[in-house]
CSV table of C-alpha atoms in Angstrom, one decimal:
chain,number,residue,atom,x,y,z
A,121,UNK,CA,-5.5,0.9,19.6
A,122,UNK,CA,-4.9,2.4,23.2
A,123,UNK,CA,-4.7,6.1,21.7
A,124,UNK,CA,-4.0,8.6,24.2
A,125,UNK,CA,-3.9,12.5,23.1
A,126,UNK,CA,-0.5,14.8,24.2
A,127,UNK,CA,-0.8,18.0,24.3
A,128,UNK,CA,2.2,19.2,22.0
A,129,UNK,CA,3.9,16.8,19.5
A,130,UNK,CA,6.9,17.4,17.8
A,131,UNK,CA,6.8,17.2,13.7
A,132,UNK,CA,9.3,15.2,11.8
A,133,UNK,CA,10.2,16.3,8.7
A,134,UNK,CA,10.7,13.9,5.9
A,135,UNK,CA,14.2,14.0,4.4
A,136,UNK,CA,15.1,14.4,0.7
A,137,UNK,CA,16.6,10.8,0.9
A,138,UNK,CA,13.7,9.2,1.6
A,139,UNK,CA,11.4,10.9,-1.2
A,140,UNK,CA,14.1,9.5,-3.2
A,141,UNK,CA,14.2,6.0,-1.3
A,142,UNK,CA,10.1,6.1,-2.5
A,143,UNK,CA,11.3,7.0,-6.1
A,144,UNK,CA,13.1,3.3,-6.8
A,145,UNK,CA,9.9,1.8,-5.7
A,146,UNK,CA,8.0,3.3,-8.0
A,147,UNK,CA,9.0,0.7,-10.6
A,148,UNK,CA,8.6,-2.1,-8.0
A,149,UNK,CA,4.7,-1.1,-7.6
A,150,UNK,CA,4.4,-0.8,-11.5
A,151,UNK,CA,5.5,-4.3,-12.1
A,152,UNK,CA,3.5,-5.8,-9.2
A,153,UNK,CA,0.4,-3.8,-11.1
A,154,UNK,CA,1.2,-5.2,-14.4
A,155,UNK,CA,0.7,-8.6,-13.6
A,156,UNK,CA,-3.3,-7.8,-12.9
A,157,UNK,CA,-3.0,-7.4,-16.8
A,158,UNK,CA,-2.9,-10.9,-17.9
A,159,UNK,CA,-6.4,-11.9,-18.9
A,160,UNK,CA,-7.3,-15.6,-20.3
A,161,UNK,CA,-10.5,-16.4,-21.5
A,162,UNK,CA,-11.9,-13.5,-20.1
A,163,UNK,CA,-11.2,-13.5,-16.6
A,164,UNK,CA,-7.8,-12.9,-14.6
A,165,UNK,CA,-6.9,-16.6,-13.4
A,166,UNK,CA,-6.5,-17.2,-9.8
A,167,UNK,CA,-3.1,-17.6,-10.2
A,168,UNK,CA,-1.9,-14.3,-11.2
A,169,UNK,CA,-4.4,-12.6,-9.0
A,170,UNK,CA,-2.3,-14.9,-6.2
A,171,UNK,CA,1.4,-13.9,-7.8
A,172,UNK,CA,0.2,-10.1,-7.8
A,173,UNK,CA,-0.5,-10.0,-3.7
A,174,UNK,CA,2.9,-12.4,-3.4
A,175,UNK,CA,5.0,-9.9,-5.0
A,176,UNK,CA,3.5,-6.9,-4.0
A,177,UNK,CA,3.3,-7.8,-0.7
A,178,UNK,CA,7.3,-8.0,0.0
A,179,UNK,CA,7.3,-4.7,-1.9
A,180,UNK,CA,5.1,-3.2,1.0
A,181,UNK,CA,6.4,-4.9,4.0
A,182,UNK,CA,10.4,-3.7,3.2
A,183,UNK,CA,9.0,-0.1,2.4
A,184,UNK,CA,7.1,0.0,5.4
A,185,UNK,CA,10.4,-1.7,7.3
A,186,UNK,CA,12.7,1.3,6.9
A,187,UNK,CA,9.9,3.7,7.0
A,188,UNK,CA,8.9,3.0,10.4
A,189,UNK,CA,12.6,2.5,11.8
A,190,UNK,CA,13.4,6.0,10.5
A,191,UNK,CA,9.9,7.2,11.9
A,192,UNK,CA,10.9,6.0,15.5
A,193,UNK,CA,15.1,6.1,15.8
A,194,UNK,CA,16.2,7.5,12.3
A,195,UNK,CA,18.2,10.8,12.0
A,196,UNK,CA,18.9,12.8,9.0
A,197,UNK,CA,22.9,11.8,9.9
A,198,UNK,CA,25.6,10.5,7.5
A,199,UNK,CA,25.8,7.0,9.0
A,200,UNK,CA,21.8,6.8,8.5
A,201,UNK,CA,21.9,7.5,5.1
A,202,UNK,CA,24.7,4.8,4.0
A,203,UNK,CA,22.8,2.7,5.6
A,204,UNK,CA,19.6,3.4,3.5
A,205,UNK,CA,22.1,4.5,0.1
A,206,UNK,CA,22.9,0.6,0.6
A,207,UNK,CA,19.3,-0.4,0.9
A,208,UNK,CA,18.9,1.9,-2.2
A,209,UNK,CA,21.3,-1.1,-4.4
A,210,UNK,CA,19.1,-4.1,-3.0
A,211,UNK,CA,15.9,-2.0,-4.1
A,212,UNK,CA,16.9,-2.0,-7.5
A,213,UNK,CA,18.2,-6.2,-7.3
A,214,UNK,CA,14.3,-6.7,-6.0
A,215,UNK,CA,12.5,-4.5,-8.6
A,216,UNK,CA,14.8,-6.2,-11.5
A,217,UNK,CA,14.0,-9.2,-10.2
A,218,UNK,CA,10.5,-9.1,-9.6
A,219,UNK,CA,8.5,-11.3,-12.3
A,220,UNK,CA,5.7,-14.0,-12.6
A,221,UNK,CA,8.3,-16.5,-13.2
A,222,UNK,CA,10.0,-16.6,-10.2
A,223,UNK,CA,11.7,-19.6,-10.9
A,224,UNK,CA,13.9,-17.4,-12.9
A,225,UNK,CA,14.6,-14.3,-10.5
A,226,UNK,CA,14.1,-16.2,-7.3
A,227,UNK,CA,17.9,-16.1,-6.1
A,228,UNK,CA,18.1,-11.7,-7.0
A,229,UNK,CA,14.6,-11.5,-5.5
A,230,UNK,CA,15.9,-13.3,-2.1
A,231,UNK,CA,19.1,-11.1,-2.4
A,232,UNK,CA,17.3,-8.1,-2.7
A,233,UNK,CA,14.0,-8.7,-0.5
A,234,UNK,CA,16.3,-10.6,2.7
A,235,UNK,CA,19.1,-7.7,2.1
A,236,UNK,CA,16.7,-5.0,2.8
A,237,UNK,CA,15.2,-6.3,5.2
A,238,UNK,CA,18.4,-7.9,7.4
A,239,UNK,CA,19.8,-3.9,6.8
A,240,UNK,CA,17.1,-2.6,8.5
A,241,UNK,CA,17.3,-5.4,11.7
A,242,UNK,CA,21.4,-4.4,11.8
A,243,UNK,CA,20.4,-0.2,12.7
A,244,UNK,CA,17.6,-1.6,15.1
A,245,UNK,CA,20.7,-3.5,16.4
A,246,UNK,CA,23.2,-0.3,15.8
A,247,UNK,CA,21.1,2.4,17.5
A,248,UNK,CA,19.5,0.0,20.2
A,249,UNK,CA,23.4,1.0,21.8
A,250,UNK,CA,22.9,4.5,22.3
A,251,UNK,CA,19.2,4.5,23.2
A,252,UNK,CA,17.7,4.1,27.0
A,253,UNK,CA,14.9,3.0,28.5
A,254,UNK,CA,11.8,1.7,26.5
A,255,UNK,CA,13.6,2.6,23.6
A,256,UNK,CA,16.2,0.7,23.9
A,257,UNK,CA,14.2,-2.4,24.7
A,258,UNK,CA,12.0,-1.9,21.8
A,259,UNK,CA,14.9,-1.4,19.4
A,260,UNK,CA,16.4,-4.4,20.5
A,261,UNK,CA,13.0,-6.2,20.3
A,262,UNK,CA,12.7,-5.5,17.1
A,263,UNK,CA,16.3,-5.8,15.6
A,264,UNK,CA,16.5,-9.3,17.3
A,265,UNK,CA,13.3,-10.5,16.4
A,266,UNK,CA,13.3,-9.8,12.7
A,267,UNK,CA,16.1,-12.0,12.4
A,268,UNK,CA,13.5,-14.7,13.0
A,269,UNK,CA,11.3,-13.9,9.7
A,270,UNK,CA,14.9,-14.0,7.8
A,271,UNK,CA,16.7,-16.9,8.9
A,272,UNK,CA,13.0,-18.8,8.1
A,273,UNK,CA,12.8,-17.4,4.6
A,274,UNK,CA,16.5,-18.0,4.1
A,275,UNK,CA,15.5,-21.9,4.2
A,276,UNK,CA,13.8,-21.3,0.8
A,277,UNK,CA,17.6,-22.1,-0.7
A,278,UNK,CA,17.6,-25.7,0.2
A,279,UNK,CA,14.1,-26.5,-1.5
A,280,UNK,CA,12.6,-26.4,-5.2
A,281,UNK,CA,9.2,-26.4,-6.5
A,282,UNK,CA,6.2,-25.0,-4.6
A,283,UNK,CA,8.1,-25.8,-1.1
A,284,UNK,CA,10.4,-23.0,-1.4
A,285,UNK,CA,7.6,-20.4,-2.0
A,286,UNK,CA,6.0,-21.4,0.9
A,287,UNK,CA,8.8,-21.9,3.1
A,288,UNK,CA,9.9,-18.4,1.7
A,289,UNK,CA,6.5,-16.2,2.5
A,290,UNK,CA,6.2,-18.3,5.9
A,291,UNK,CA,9.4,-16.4,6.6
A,292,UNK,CA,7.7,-12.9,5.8
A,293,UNK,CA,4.7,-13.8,7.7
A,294,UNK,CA,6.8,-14.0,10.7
A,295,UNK,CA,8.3,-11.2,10.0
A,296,UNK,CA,5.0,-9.1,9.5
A,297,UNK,CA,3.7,-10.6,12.9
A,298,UNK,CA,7.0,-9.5,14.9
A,299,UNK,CA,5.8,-5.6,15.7
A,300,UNK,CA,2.0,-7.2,16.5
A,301,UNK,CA,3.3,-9.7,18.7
A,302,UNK,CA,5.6,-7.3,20.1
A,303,UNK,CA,2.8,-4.7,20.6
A,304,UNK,CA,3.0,-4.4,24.0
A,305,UNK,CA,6.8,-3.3,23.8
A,306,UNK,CA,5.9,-0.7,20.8
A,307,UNK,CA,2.8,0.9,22.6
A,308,UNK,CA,5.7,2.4,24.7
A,309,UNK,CA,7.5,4.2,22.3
A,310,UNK,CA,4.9,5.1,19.6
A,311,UNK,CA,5.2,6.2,16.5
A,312,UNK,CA,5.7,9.5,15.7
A,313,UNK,CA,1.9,9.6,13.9
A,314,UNK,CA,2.6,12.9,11.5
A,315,UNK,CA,5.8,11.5,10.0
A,316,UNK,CA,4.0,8.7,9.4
A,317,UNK,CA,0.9,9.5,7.6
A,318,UNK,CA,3.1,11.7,5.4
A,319,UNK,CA,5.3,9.2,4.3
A,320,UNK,CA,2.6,6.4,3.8
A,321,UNK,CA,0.8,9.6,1.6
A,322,UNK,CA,3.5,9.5,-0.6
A,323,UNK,CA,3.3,6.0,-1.3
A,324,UNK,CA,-0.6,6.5,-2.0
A,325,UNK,CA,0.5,9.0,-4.9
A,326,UNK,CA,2.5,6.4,-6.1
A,327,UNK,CA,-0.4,4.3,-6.5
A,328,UNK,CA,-2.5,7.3,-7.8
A,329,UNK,CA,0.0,7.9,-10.3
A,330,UNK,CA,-0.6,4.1,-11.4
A,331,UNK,CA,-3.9,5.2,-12.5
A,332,UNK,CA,-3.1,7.9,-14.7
A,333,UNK,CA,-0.5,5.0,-16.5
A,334,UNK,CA,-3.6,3.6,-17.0
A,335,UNK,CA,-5.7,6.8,-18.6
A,336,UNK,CA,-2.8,7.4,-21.2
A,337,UNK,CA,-2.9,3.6,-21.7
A,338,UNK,CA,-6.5,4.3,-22.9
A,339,UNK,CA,-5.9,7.6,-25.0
A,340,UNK,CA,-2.8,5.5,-26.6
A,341,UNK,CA,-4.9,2.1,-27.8
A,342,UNK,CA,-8.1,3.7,-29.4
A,343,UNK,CA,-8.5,6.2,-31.9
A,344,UNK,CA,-9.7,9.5,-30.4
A,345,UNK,CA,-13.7,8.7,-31.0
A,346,UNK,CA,-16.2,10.8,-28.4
A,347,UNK,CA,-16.6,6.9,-26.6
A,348,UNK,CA,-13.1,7.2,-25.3
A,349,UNK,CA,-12.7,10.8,-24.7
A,350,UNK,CA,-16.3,10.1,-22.1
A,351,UNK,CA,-14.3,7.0,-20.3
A,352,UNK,CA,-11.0,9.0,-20.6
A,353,UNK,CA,-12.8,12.2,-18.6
A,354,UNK,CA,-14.7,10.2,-16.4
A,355,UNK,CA,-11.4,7.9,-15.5
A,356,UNK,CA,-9.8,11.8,-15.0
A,357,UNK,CA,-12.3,12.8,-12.6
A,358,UNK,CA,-12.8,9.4,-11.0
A,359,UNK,CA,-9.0,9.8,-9.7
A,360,UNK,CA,-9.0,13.8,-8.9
A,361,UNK,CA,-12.3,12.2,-6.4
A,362,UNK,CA,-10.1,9.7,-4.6
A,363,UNK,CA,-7.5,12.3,-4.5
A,364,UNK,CA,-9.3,14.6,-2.7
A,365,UNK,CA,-10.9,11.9,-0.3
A,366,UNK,CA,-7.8,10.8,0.5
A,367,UNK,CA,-5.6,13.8,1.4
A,368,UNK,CA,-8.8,16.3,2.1
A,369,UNK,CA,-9.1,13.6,5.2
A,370,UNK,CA,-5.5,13.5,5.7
A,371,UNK,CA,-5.0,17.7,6.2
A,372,UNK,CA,-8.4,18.7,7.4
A,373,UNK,CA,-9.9,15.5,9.2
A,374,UNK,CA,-7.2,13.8,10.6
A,375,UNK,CA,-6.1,14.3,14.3
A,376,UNK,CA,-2.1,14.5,14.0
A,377,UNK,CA,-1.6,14.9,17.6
A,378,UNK,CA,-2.1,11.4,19.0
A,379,UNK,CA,0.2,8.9,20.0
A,380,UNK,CA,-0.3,5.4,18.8
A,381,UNK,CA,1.4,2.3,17.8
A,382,UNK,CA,0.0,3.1,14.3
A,383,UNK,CA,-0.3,-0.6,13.1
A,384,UNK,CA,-4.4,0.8,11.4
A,385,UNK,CA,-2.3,2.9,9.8
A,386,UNK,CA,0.4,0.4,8.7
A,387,UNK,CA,-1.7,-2.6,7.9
A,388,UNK,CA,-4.8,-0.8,6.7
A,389,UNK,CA,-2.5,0.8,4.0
A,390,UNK,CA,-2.0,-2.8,3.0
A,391,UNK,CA,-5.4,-3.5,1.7
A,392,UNK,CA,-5.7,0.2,0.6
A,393,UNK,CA,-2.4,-0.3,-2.2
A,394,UNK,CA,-3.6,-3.0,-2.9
A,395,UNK,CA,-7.6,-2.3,-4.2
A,396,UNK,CA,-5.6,0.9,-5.6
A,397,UNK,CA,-3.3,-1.3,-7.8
A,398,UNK,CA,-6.7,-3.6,-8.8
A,399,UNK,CA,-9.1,0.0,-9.9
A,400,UNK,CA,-5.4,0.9,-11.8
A,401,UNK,CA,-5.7,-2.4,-13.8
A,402,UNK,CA,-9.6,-2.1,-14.1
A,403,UNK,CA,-9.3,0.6,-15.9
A,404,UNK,CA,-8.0,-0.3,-18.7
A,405,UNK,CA,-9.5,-4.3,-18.6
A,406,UNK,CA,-12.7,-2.0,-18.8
A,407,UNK,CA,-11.9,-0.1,-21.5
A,408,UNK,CA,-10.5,-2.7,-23.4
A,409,UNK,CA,-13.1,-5.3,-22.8
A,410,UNK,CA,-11.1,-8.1,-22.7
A,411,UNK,CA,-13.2,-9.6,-19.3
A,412,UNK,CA,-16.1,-11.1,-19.2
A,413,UNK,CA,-19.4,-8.4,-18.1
A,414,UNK,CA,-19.9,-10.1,-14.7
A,415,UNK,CA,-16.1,-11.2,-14.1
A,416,UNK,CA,-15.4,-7.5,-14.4
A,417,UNK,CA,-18.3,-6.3,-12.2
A,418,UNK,CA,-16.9,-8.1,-9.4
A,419,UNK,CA,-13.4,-7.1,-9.9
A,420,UNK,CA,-13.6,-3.4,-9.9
A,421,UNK,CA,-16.6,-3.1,-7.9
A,422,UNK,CA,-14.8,-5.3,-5.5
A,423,UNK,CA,-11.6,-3.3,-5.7
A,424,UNK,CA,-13.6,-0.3,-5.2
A,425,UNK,CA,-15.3,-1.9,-1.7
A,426,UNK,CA,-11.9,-2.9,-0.6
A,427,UNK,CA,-10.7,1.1,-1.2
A,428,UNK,CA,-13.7,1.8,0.8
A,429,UNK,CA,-13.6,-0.5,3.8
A,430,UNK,CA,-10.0,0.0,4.2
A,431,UNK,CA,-10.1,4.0,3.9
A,432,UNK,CA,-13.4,3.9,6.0
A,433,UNK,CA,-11.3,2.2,9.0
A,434,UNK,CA,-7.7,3.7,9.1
A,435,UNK,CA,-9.2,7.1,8.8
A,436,UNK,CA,-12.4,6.4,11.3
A,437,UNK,CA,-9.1,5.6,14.0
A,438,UNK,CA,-7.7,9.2,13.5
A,439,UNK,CA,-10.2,11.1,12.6
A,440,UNK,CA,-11.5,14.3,15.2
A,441,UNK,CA,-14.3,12.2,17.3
A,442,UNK,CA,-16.2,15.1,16.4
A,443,UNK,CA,-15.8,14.1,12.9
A,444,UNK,CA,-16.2,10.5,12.8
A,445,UNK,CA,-18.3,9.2,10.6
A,446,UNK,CA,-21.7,7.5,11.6
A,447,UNK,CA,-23.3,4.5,10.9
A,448,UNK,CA,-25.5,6.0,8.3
A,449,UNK,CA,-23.0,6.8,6.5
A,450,UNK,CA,-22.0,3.4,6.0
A,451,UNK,CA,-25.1,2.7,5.1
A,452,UNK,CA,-25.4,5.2,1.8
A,453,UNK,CA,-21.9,4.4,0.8
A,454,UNK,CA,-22.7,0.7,0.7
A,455,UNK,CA,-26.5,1.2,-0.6
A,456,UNK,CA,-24.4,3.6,-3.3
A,457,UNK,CA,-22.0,1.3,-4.4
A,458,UNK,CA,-24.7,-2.1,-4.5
A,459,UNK,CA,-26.9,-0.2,-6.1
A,460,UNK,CA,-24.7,0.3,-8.9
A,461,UNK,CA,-23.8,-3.0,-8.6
A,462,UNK,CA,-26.7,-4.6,-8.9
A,463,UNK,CA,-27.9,-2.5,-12.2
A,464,UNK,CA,-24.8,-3.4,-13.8
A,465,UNK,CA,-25.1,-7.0,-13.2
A,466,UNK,CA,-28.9,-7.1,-14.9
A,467,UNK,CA,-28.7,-4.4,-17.1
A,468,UNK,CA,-25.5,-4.5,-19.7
A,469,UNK,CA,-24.4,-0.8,-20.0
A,470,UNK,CA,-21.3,0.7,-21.5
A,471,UNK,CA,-18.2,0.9,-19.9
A,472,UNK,CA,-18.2,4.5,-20.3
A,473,UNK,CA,-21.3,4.1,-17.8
A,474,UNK,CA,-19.4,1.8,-15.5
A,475,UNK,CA,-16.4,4.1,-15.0
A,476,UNK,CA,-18.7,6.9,-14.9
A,477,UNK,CA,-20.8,5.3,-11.7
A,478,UNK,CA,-17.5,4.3,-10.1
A,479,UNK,CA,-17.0,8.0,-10.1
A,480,UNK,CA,-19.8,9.0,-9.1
A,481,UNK,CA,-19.5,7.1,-5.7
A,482,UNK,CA,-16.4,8.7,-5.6
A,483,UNK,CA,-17.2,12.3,-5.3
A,484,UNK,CA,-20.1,11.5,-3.1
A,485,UNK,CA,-17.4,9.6,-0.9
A,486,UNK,CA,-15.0,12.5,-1.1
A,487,UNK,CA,-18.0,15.4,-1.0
A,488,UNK,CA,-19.5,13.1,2.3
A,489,UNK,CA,-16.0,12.4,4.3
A,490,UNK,CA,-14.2,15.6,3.7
């Protein structure tokens, strides 16, 4: 990563504007969740388990867009926030838009996914003006380049069928690839690593708050019997546990005063919403029992090794070195989680005792790491 320590760092404060910027995509993540939901013959077919990372993908990438040019040049001024008031109006085209049919909703997803993202190239462009030195060339880098990714996705118009999809996300791949390509211009005016693990916190309550959809989802389908209240508690404490690993890490663990490009953080979130989204729709496929025992064992067991890889990494990059975790660690978490695994997949429990183990590895990862 080429961390190097300073010795005072300045904290930016995140604006009003922007927790309300988060707010729209709320509904954006909900939908992209939702899709997880669609269970045939017991299993989630491939193909919705493909549309869910396809939409919720371009969700991610245009949040983290505008997150990270406010983190490096944004200002709490009145030009900056029309510019992201507009981006506010193509949010809201994107989440209406967003859908399994895309056929349907492809032209307003376009409109709102390539508006977003071609505002945020255009104040790259606006403020690369009034900058100097290695900002200035990274600002122009980046505003230049990420008309690349858009002009590649904005070919998608002139094809149908499974062509445009392709020719589409072959656009956002680009895009996504710009700031690692362009690494060596970044590592030169880093990211202001505070800001930035606050805002991509926020997001991660977002996600938590998925899972607690998904407990009232189960209180609101059964009738109150003491089975349900048990997976309801367990489901309760199960999220309070990745709570507190999470942001126990992030206040107490975490080394704020470093200066990094920050793509661990930016592209480990990635996989981190995305296993969080996947344990939000286990939970209620569990309860419900509408997959098949081992289908369902290697979906939320999988999502939960995906939270835990993921987590593992972004915060083994930041953490004190005193405070790193060893490889013994690893070790129990891993042993943990197979073990559980393994029982399950032999012995047919209920899923009271499934949720109930997934929360148990929980607050031994959050008692262990925090």
């Amino acid at each position: 990563m080429g961390i190097q320590h300073i010795t005072a760092f300045a904290e930016k404060k995140v604006t009003w504007l922007e927790l309300f910027y988060d707010l729209l995509f709320v509904a954006a993540v909900s939908k992209a969740s939702h899709v997880l939901l669609h269970v045939e013959n017991g299993s989630i077919p491939a193909e919705y388990l493909t549309k869910f990372v396809l939409i919720f993908v371009p969700i991610w990438w245009a949040w983290v867009g505008q997150t990270l040019f406010v983190n490096r040049f944004g200002q709490d001024i009145s030009s900056h926030r029309i510019f992201l008031i507009i981006q506010l109006f193509f949010v809201l085209i994107m989440t209406a838009s967003l859908s399994v049919n895309f056929d349907q909703t492809y032209i307003p997803f376009f409109i709102g996914y390539v508006g977003l993202r071609a505002m945020t190239a255009i104040q790259y462009l606006s403020v690369h003006k009034k900058e100097a030195a290695h900002r200035k060339i990274t600002a122009h880098y980046l505003g230049s380049r990420f008309w690349i990714g858009l002009l590649i996705s904005s070919f998608s118009l002139f094809f149908d069928s499974w062509i445009r999809y392709a020719v589409l996300y072959a656009g956002i791949a680009v895009d996504i690839l710009i700031p690692l390509i362009g690494r060596k211009y970044l590592v030169k005016t880093p990211i202001n690593t505070y800001h930035l693990l606050e805002r991509f916190s926020l997001f991660t309550l977002i996600l938590l708050g998925e899972s607690v959809i998904s407990i009232l989802a189960v209180l609101q389908s059964s009738y109150w019997n003491w089975q349900s209240i048990v997976f309801a508690s367990m489901t309760f404490l199960l999220i309070i546990a990745m709570w507190w690993q999470y942001f126990e890490n992030l206040e107490k663990k975490v080394n704020k005063n470093i200066q990094t490009v920050g793509q661990t953080i930016i592209y480990g979130h990635l996989v981190i919403y995305l296993s969080m989204c996947m344990i939000a729709a286990s939970i209620q496929l569990l309860f419900l029992e509408q997959l098949k025992h081992s289908f369902m064992l290697f979906f939320i067991f999988g999502s939960v090794l995906l939270y835990f890889l993921s987590t593992s990494l972004v915060f083994h990059k930041f953490r004190h070195v005193d405070q790193r975790l060893g490889i013994y660690h690893l070790a129990l978490f891993l042993g943990l989680l197979g073990g559980f695994f393994i029982l399950d997949l032999f012995v047919l429990v209920p899923n009271y005792m499934i949720i109930g183990e997934i929360m148990l590895f929980f607050v031994v990862y959050a008692k262990l790491t925090s």
